[in-house]
Short mmCIF file of C-alpha atoms in Angstrom, two decimals:
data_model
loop_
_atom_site.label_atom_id
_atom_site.label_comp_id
_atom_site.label_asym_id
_atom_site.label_seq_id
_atom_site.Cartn_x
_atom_site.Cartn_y
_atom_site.Cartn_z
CA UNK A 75 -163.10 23.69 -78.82
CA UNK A 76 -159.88 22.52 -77.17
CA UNK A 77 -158.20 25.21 -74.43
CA UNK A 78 -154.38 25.35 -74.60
CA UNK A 79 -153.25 25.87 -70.79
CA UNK A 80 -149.61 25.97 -69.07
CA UNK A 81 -150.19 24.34 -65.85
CA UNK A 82 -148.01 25.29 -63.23
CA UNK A 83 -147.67 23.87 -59.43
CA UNK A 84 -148.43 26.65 -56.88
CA UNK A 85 -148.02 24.82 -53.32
CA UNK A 86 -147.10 21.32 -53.03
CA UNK A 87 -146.53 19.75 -49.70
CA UNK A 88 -144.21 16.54 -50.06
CA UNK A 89 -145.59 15.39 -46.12
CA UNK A 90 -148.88 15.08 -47.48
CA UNK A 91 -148.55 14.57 -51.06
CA UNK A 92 -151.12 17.72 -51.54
CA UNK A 93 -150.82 20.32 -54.02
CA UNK A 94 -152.24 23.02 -55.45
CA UNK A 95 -152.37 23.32 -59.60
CA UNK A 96 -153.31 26.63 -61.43
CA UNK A 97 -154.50 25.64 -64.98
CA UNK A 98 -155.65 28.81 -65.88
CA UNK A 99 -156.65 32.62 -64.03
CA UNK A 100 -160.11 31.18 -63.33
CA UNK A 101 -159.29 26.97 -63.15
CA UNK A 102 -156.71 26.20 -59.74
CA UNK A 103 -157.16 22.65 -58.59
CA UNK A 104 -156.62 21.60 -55.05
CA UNK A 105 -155.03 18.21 -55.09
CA UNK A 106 -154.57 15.34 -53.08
CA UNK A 107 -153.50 11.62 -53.07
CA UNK A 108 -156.36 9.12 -54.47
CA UNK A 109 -157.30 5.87 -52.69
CA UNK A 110 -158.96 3.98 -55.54
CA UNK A 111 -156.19 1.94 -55.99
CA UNK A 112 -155.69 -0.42 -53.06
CA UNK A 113 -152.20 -1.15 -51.15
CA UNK A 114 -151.68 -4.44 -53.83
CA UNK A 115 -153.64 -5.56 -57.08
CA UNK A 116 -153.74 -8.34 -58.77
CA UNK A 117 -152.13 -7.71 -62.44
CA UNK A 118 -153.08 -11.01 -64.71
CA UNK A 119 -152.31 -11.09 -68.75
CA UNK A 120 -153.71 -14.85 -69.57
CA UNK A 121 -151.68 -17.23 -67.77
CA UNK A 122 -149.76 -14.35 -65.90
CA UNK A 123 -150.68 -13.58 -62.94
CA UNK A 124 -148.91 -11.45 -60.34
CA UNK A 125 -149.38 -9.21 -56.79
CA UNK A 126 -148.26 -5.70 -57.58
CA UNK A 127 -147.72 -3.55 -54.91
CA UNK A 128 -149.30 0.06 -56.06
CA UNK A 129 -147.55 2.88 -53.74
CA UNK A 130 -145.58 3.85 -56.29
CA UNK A 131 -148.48 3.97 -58.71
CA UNK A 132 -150.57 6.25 -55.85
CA UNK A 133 -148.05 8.95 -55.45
CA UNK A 134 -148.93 10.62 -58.93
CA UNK A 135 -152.56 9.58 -58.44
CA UNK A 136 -154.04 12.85 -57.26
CA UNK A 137 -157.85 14.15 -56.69
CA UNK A 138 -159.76 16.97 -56.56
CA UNK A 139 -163.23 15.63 -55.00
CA UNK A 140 -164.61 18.77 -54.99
CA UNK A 141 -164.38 19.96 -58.40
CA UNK A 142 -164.62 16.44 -59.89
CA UNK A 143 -161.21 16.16 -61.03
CA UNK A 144 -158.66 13.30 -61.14
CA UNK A 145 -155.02 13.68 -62.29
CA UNK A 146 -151.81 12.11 -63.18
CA UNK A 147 -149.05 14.44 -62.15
CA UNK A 148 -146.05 14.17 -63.01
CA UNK A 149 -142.75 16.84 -61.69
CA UNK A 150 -139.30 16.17 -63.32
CA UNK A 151 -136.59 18.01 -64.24
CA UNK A 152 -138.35 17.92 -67.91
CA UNK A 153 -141.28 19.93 -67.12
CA UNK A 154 -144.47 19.55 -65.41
CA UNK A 155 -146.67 17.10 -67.05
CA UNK A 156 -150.39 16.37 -66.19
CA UNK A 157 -152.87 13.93 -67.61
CA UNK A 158 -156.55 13.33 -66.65
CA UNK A 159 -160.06 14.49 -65.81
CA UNK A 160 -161.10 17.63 -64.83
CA UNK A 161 -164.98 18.39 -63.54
CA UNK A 162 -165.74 14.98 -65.06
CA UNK A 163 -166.26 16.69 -68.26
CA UNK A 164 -163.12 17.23 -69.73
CA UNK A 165 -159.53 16.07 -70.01
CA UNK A 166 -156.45 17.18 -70.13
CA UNK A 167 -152.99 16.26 -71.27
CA UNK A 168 -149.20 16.98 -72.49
CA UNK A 169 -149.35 18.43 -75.95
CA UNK A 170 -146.69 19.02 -78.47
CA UNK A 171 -148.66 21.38 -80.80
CA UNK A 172 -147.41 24.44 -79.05
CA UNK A 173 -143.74 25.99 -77.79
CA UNK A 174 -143.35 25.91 -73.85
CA UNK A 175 -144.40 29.40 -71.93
CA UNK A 176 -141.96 32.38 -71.60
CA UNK A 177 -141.24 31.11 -67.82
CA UNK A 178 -140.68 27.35 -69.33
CA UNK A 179 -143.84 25.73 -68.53
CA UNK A 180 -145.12 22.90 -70.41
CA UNK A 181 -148.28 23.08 -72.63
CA UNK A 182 -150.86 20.83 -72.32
CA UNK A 183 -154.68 20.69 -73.82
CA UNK A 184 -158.05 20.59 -72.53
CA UNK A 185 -160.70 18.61 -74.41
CA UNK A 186 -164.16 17.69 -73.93
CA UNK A 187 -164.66 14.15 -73.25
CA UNK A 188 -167.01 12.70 -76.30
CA UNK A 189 -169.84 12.62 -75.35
CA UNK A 190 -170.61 15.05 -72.33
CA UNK A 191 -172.20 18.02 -72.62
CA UNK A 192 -171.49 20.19 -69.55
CA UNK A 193 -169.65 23.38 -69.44
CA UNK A 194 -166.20 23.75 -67.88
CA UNK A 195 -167.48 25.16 -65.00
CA UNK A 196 -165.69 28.06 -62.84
CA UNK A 197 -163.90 27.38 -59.45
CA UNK A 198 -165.62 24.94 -57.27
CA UNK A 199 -169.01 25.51 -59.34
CA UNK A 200 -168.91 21.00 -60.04
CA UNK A 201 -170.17 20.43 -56.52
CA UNK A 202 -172.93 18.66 -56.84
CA UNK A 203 -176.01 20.17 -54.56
CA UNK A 204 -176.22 17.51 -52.32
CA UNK A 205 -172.37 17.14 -52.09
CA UNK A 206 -171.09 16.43 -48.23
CA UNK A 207 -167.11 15.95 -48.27
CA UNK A 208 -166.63 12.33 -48.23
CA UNK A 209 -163.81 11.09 -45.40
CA UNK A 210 -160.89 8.36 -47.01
CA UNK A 211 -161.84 5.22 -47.29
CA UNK A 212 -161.41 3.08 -43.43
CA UNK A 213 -160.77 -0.54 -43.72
CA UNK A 214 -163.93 -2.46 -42.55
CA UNK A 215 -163.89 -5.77 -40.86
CA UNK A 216 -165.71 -8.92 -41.01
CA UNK A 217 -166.84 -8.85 -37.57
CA UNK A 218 -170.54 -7.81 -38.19
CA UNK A 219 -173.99 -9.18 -37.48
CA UNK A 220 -176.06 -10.45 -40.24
CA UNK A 221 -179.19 -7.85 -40.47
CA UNK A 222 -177.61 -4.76 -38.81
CA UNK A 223 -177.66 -1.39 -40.42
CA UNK A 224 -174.65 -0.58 -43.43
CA UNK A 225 -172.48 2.01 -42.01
CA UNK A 226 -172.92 5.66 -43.69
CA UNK A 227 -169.75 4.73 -45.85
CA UNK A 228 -168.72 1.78 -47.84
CA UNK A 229 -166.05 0.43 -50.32
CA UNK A 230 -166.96 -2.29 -52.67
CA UNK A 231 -164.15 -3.94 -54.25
CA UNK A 232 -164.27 -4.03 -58.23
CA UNK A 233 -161.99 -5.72 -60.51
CA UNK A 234 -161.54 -4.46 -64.21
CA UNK A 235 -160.75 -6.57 -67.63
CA UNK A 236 -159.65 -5.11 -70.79
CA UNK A 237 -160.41 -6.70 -74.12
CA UNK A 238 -158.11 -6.77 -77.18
CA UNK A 239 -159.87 -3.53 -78.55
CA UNK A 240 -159.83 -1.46 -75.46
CA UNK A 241 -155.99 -1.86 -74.47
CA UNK A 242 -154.53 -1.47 -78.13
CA UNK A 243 -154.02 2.01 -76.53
CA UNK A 244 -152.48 1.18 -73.42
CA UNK A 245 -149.18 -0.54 -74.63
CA UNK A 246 -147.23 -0.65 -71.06
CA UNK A 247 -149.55 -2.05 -68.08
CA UNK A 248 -148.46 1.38 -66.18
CA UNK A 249 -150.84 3.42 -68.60
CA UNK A 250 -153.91 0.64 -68.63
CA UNK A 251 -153.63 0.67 -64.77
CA UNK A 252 -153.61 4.43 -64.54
CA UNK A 253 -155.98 5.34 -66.70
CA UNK A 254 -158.56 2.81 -65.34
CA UNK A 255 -157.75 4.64 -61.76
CA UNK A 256 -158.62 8.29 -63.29
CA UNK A 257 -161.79 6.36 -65.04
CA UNK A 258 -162.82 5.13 -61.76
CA UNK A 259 -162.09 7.95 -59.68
CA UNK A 260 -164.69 9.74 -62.14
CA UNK A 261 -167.21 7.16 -61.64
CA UNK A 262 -166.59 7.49 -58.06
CA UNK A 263 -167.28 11.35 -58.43
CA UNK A 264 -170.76 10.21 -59.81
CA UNK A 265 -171.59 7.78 -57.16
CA UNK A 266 -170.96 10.47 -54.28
CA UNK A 267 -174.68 12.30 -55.35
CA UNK A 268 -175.79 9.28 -53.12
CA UNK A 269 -175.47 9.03 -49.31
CA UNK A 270 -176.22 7.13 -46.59
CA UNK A 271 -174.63 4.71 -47.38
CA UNK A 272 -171.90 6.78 -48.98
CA UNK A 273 -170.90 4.20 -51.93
CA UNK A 274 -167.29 4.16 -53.43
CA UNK A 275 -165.46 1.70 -55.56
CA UNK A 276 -161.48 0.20 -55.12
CA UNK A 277 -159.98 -1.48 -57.59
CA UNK A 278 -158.58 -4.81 -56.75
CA UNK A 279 -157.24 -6.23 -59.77
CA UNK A 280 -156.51 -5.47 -63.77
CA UNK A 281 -156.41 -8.49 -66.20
CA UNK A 282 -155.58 -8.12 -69.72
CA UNK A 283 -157.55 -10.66 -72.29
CA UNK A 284 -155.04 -11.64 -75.02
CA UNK A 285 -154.60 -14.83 -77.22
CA UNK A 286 -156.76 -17.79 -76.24
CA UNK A 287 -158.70 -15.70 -73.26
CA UNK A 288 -160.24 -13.57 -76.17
CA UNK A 289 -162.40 -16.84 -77.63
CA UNK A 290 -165.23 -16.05 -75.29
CA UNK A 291 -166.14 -12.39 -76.20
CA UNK A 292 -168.36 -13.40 -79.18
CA UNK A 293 -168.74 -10.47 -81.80
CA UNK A 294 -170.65 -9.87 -84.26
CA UNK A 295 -169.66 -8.09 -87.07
CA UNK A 296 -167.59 -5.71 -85.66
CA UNK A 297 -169.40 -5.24 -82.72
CA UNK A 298 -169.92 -7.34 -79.40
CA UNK A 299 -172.16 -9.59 -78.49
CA UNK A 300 -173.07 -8.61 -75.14
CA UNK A 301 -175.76 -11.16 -73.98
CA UNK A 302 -173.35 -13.76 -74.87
CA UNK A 303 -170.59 -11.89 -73.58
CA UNK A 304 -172.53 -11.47 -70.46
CA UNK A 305 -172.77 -14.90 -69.84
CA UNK A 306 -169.46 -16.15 -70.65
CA UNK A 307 -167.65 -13.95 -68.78
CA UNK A 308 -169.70 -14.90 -66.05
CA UNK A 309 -168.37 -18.67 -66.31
CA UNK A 310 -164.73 -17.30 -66.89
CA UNK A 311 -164.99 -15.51 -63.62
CA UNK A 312 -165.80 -18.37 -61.95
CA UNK A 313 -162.79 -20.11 -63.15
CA UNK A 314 -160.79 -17.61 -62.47
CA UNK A 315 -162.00 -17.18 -58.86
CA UNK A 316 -162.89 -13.63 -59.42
CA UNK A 317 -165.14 -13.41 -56.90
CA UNK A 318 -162.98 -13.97 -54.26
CA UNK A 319 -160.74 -10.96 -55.34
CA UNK A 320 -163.91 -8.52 -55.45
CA UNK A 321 -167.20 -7.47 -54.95
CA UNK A 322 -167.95 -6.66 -58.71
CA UNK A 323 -166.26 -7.28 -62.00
CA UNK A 324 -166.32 -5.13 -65.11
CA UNK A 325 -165.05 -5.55 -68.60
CA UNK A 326 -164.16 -3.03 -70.61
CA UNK A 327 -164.33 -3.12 -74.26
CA UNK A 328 -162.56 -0.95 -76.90
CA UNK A 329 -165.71 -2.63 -79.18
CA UNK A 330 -169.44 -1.24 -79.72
CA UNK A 331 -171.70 -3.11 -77.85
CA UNK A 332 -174.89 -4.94 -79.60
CA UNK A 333 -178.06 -6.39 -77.27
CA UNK A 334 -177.38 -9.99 -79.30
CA UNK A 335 -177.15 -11.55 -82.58
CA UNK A 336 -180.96 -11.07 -83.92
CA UNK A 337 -180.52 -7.36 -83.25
CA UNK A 338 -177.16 -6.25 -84.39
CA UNK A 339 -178.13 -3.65 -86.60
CA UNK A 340 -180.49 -1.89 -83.55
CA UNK A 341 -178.58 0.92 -81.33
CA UNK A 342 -175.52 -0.18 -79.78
CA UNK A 343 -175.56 0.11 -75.97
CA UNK A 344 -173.54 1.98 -73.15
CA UNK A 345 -174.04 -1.92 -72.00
CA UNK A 346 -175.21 -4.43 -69.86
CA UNK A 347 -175.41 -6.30 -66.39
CA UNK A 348 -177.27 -8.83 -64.27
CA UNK A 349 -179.81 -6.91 -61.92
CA UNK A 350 -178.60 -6.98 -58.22
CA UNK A 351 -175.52 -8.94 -59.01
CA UNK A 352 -173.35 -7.25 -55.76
CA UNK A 353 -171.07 -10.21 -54.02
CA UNK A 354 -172.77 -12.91 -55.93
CA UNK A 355 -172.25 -14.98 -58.85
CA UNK A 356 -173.80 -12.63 -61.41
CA UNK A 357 -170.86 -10.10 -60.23
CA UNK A 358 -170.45 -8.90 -63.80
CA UNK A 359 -171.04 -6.17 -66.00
CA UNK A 360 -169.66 -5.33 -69.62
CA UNK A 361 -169.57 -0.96 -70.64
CA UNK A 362 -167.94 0.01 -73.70
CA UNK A 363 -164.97 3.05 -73.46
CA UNK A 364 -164.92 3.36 -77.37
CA UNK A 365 -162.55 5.27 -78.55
CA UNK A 366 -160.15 3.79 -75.68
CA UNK A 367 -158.29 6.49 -74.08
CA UNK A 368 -160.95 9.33 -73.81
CA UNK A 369 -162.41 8.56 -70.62
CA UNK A 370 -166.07 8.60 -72.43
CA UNK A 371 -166.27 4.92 -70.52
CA UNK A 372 -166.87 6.64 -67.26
CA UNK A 373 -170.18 6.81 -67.28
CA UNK A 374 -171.33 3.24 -68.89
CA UNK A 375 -169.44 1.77 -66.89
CA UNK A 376 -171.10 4.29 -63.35
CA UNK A 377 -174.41 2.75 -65.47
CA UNK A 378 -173.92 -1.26 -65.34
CA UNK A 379 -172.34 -0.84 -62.09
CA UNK A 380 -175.44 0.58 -60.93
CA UNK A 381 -177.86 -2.25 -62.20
CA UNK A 382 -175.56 -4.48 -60.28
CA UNK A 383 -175.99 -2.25 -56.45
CA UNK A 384 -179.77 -2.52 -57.27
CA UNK A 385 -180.65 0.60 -59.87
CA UNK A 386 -183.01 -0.12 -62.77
CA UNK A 387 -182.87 1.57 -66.01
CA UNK A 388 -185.71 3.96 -66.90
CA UNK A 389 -189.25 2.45 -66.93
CA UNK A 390 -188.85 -0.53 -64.97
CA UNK A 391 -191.64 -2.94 -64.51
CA UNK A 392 -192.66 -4.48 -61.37
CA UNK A 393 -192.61 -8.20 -62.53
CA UNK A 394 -195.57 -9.09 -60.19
CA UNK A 395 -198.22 -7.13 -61.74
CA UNK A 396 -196.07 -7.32 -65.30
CA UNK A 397 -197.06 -3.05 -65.41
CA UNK A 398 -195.14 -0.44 -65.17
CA UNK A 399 -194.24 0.67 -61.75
CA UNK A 400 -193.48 3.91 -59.51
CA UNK A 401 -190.39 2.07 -57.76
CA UNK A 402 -190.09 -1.56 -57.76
CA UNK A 403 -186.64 -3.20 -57.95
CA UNK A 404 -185.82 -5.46 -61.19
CA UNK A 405 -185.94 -9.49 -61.03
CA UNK A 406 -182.51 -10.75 -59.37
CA UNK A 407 -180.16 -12.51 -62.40
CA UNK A 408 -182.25 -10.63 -65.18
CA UNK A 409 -179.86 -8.94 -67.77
CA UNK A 410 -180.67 -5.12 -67.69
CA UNK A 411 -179.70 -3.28 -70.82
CA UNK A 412 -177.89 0.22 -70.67
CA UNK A 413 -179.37 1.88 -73.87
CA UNK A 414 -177.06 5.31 -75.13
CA UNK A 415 -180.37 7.22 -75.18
CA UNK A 416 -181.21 7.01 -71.83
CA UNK A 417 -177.80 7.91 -70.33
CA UNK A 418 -177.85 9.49 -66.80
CA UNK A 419 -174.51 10.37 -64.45
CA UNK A 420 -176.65 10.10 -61.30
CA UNK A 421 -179.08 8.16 -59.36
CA UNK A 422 -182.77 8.93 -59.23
CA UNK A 423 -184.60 8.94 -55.65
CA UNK A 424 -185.85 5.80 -56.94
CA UNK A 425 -182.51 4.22 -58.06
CA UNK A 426 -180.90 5.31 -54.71
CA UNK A 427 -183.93 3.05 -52.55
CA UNK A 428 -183.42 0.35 -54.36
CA UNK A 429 -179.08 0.19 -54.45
CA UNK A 430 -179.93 1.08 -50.52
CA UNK A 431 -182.55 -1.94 -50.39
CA UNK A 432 -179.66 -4.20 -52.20
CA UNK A 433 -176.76 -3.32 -50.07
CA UNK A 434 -178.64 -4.15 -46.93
CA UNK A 435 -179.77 -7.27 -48.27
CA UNK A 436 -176.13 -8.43 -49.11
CA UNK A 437 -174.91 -8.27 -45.50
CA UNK A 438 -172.20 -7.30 -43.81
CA UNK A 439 -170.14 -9.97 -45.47
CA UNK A 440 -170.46 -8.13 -48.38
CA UNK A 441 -169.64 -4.96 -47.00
CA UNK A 442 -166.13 -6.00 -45.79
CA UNK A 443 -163.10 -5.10 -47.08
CA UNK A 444 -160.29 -7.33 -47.84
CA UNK A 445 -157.55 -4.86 -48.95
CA UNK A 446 -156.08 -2.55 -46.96
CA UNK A 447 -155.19 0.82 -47.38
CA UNK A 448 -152.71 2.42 -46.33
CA UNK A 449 -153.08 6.09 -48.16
CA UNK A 450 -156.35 6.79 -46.64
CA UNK A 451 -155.88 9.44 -43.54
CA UNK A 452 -158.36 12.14 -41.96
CA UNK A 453 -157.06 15.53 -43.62
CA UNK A 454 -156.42 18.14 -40.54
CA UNK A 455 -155.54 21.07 -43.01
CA UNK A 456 -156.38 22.35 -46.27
CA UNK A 457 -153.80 23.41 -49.01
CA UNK A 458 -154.99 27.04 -48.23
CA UNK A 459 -154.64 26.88 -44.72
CA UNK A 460 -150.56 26.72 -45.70
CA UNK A 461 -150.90 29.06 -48.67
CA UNK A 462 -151.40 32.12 -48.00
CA UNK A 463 -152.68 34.91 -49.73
CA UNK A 464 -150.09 36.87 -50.35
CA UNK A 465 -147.87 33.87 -51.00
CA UNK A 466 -149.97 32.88 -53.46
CA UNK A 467 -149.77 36.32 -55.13
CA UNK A 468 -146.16 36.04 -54.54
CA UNK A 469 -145.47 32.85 -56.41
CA UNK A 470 -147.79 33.67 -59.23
CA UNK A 471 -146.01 37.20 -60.46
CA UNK A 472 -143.02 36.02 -59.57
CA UNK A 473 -141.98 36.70 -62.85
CA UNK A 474 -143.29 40.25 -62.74
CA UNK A 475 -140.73 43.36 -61.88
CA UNK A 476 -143.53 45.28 -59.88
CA UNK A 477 -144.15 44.77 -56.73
CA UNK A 478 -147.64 42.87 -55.55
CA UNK A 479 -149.81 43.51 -52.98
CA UNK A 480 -153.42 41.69 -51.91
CA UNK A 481 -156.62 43.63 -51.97
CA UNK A 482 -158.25 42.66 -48.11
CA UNK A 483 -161.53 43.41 -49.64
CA UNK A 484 -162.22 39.94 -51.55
CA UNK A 485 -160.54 38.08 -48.70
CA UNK A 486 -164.89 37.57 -47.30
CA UNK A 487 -165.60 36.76 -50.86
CA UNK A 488 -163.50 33.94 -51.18
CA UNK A 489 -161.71 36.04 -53.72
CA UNK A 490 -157.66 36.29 -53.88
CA UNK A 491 -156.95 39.93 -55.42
CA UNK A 492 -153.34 39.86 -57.10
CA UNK A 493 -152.74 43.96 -56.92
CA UNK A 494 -149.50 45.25 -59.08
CA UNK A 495 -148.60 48.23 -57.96
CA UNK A 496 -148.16 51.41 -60.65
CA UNK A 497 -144.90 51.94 -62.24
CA UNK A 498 -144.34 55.49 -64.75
CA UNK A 499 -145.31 53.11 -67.52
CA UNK A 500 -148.35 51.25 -66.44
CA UNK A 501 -150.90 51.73 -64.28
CA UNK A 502 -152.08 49.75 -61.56
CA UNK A 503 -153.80 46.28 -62.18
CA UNK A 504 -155.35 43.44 -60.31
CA UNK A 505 -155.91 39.73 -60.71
CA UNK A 506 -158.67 38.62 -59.22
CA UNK A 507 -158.98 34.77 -58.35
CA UNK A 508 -161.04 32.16 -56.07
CA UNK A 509 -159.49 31.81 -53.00
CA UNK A 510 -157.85 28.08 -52.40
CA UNK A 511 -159.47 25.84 -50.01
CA UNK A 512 -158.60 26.43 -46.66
CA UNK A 513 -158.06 30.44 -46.70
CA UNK A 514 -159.80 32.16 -44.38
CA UNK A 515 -162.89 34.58 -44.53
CA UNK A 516 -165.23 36.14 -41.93
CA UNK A 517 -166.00 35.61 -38.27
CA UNK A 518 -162.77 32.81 -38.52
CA UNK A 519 -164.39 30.59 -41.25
CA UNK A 520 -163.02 29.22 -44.30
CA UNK A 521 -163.38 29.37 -47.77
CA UNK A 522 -164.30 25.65 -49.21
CA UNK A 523 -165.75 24.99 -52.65
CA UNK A 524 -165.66 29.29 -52.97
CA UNK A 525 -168.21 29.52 -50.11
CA UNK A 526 -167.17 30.95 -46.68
CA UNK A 527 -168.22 28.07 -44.16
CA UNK A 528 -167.51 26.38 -41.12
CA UNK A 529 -164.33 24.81 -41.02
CA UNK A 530 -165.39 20.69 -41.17
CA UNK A 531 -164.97 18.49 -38.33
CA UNK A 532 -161.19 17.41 -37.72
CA UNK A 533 -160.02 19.73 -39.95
CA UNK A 534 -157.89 23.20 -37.70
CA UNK A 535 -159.14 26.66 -37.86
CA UNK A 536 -157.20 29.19 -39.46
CA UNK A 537 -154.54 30.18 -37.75
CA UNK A 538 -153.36 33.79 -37.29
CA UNK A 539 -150.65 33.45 -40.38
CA UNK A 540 -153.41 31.97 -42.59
CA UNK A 541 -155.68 35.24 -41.48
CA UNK A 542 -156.01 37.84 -44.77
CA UNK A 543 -153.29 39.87 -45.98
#
């Protein structure tokens, strides 16, 4: 069932580009500027090809790693207006099927992306278990040792292709580039269950395939021919010198996917890469994101992108003994299938040895970057840590003609309690909220992810203005 919401900013720091967005009483995002677009792509449609710089692009690209969100946002005179995913689950956008709110905010509606199955969880609750905050994205040099060690965190470079079916809904290349940055930042969301390495992915370029450029996706019937597809695209990469501009390659088709031509009429598939294709010819992958527009590519495409960092679908076989096996990695250059009814958002312990196993294999060479970005910083504060509680309170009755007051007593909860005071006509009532990243709790902590911890490493402590109200 869809949710209609008003979102409305709370805190927004210009300096920093950070901001906090209340979606609902229980749903607040805390956001901040998204690296998975690097400083330039490459934009290509057939014969056109260009450098386009993207800073303009990242300043209403905005994340919330902890609860799995990514956002366009988007503050004019006109209204607030936000577009994206939220807890990797859902997404949201402008709608037009309701009036704006009595203080003139914009309505917008939440939908489940097809597909998924997860609840819209409360506050902070899409952490995954193993989470561990993962730092921005450093550039990494070329100045390494063939054999040593990958460092604990590491960027592959990926470009992205959009067939005829999949960018009929992307008109302008603004929206195709943005929405393949929210797609990505998802899939990025999914490949943070893994550490050590900590694997993300930048996108490097976007090409559109029009006219001529569409002769070698073969279809059949109305589907696509992915083995064929597979292959081809492999040999148009090569001629386009793709793998020069990036580590991996993925096409995205607005198309269902078929195995091949002798068995079209079997399932379709989420799709389909070459086993352990990282930094080498067999760069490529092809995931279907059918209906375009939905974000329900996100997690093909986290699937073939796998197979090509060294995971193996379900059931793998170890191809010396021809048996099945506990862990063995898949034959190098062997096409690996992504069937819909084994879908999976996260690595297995098994998966995760083998994409480790593959990474260190590559080398170093692999693991350089050759972008730069600029975006990427070490975050001293959190959005809380300037937003204080009774702020907060402040800004969100401000509409109210009572005054409001904050209950202490949920501060060590990492609760904010909203208190109106009584008037002759109503009593009094409270609002009752988790607290924002960054506000303090207990023994000079902080509340992060709706836990009281230890403020991280690098970040400041709360100061005495941040301290409860």
């Amino acid at each position: 069932k869809d949710t209609l919401v008003y979102p409305k900013l709370i805190e927004s720091r210009s300096d920093t580009g950070e901001h906090v967005l209340k979606l609902t009483d229980t749903l607040t995002l805390n956001l901040r500027p998204s690296n998975v677009l690097a400083d330039k792509i490459e934009y290509a449609e057939d014969d056109l090809v260009e450098e386009m710089d993207t800073e303009n692009l990242r300043k209403n690209l905005l994340v919330d790693p902890r609860q799995m969100s990514s956002v366009l946002l988007h503050d004019t005179e006109g209204g607030l207006k936000v577009e994206g995913i939220l807890y990797n689950s859902y997404f949201i956008r402008p709608t037009r099927l309701a009036a704006r709110s009595s203080d003139g905010q914009d309505a917008h509606l939440i939908s489940r992306i097809p597909g998924t199955s997860t609840f819209l969880p409360d506050h902070g609750s899409g952490i995954p278990e193993n989470y561990e905050s993962v730092p921005d994205i450093e550039s990494r040099t070329s100045e390494c040792k063939q054999g040593e060690e990958p460092p604990e965190d590491i960027t592959f470079e990926v470009y992205v292709i959009s067939d005829k079916e999949h960018q009929k809904y992307f008109p302008k290349r603004r929206c195709l580039i943005m929405y393949t940055a929210l797609l990505f930042n998802s899939v990025n969301y999914y490949l943070r269950s893994m550490t050590k390495p900590r694997v993300q992915l930048r996108i490097t370029g976007v090409r559109r395939i029009r006219g001529k450029e569409s002769n070698y996706l073969k279809t059949v019937d109305a589907a696509l021919d992915g083995n064929v597809t597979l292959h081809t695209l492999k040999e148009r990469s090569k001629t386009l010198n793709l793998g020069r501009k990036a580590d991996l390659a993925l096409l995205l088709t607005g198309r269902n996917i078929a195995p091949d031509e002798k068995r079209k009429n079997q399932d379709y598939l989420h799709g389909l890469a070459f086993a352990n294709g990282l930094c080498t010819e067999n760069f490529v992958a092809v995931s279907t994101d059918n209906p375009p527009g939905f974000y329900r590519g996100t997690a093909p495409a986290f699937r073939v992108l796998g197979f090509l960092l060294g995971s193996r679908p379900k059931g793998g076989k170890n191809p010396a003994k021809g048996k099945e096996d506990a862990c063995s990695r898949t034959e190098s250059n062997k096409v690996i299938f992504a069937n819909y009814t084994t879908a999976t958002y996260k690595f297995s312990k098994c998966n995760e040895k083998l994409v480790r196993e593959t990474i260190k294999e590559k080398g170093c060479s692999c693991w350089a970057v050759s972008t730069r970005l600029t975006v990427g910083r070490n975050y001293t504060y959190y959005p809380g840590q300037k937003l204080t509680r009774e702020k907060y309170c402040k800004r969100k009755f401000a509409h109210e003609n009572r005054a409001v007051y904050v209950d202490p007593e949920y501060a060590d909860k990492c609760k904010v309690a909203c208190c109106l005071e009584k008037t002759a006509v109503e009593g009094p009532s409270c609002y009752i909220a988790p607290a924002v990243d960054g506000m303090s709790c207990k023994d000079n902590k902080m509340c992060l992810g709706g836990k009281c911890t230890l403020p991280p490493q690098g970040s400041r402590t709360p100061g005495k203005t941040e301290q409860p109200q």
